[in-house]
Each structure stands twice: as C-alpha cells, then as structure tokens.
Amino acid sequence: MSEDDFNADLERRVKLTYDEIESNNSSKGEFRMERIKQVILLQRLFNYGETFTMYDENSNKFIFNEMAYVCEKYLYDLQRHNYLNGVNIRE
C-alpha cells in the first residue's frame, strides 16, 4: 500500500470514527447499551480494524482512541522502513 493510499484510508477511518462517536454518544436507553456491548466486542475481536472508537467506562462516553491511531501510524512506518531497508522480521 502506498503512503498516499494509507493516509487516505486513515483519514477515512478517522472521519468514520468521529461520526460513530457522535452517533453512539447521542443514543439512549437500551440501544445505547447494545452499542456499548458491540463496540467492546468488536475491539476484542478485531482491535481497531475499521474505526478508532472505544467506550470509556469512567466517563460513560464513546471516545477516539488516540493510542490505537498512533499505533496504526507507527506500524505502517515500521513496515515501510523495514521494506525499504530489506529487514525481515520473524514471528
């Protein structure tokens, strides 16, 4: 994936995240409880594959997970650096 493609995808995911946060925080009652369960489940299963939305139990709000965002950028940069420098990482 080119750097431009990565940045475009990242921007799309950030916008989607803020839209999801706004929608989830305005939800009420039983629907809100379902959204909380779904977001927590999706985080456990897929980490932050599509959005950076997380539920903060302390504030009882959906928020942007800055650490997941920074990690995503770091991992891309690391893979790009390793690719350009011919470094192989074994699992």
XYZ file of C-alpha atoms in Angstrom:
91
model
C 0.000 0.000 0.000
C 1.410 3.359 -0.972
C 1.807 6.099 1.600
C -0.883 8.175 -0.130
C -3.301 5.230 -0.064
C -2.527 4.595 3.590
C -3.087 8.241 4.525
C -6.354 8.385 2.552
C -7.597 5.232 4.288
C -6.523 6.588 7.671
C -8.383 9.861 7.035
C -11.494 7.910 6.026
C -11.296 5.836 9.217
C -10.819 8.947 11.402
C -13.901 10.596 9.855
C -15.882 7.383 10.290
C -14.724 7.208 13.912
C -15.912 10.724 14.726
C -19.252 10.040 13.031
C -19.619 6.822 15.021
C -18.682 8.540 18.295
C -21.238 11.304 17.713
C -23.959 8.799 16.867
C -23.174 6.495 19.780
C -22.955 9.286 22.353
C -26.356 10.604 21.311
C -28.007 7.166 21.600
C -30.246 6.464 24.580
C -31.575 3.602 26.678
C -31.390 0.009 25.543
C -29.967 0.946 22.152
C -27.032 2.692 23.869
C -26.362 -0.413 25.979
C -26.295 -2.505 22.792
C -23.851 -0.087 21.153
C -21.577 -0.318 24.210
C -21.610 -4.126 24.035
C -20.981 -4.102 20.275
C -18.056 -1.695 20.450
C -16.404 -3.649 23.268
C -16.914 -6.937 21.401
C -15.549 -5.516 18.144
C -12.475 -4.201 19.972
C -11.796 -7.641 21.418
C -12.301 -9.456 18.122
C -10.797 -7.054 15.599
C -8.928 -4.453 17.640
C -9.391 -1.206 15.703
C -9.679 -2.543 12.185
C -12.202 -0.061 10.847
C -12.582 2.736 13.415
C -10.749 4.037 16.474
C -13.893 4.197 18.596
C -13.678 2.996 22.170
C -16.008 3.105 25.134
C -14.687 4.797 28.272
C -16.432 3.362 31.329
C -15.187 6.170 33.596
C -16.844 8.931 31.587
C -19.639 6.713 30.204
C -18.846 8.038 26.717
C -17.537 6.801 23.408
C -14.205 8.419 22.599
C -11.437 8.455 19.989
C -8.664 6.040 20.943
C -5.555 8.129 20.292
C -3.202 5.263 21.178
C -4.742 2.959 18.557
C -4.416 5.744 15.976
C -0.775 6.425 16.831
C -0.030 2.697 16.858
C -1.552 2.287 13.391
C 0.682 5.042 12.021
C 3.748 3.634 13.788
C 3.170 0.120 12.439
C 2.845 1.425 8.889
C 6.032 3.469 9.244
C 7.888 0.488 10.734
C 6.788 -1.852 7.942
C 7.686 0.740 5.326
C 11.118 1.301 6.899
C 11.775 -2.440 7.081
C 10.678 -2.921 3.479
C 12.853 -0.085 2.198
C 15.855 -1.309 4.168
C 15.382 -5.010 3.446
C 14.885 -6.025 7.087
C 13.000 -9.249 7.706
C 11.095 -9.742 10.933
C 10.382 -13.269 12.067
C 7.348 -14.126 14.148
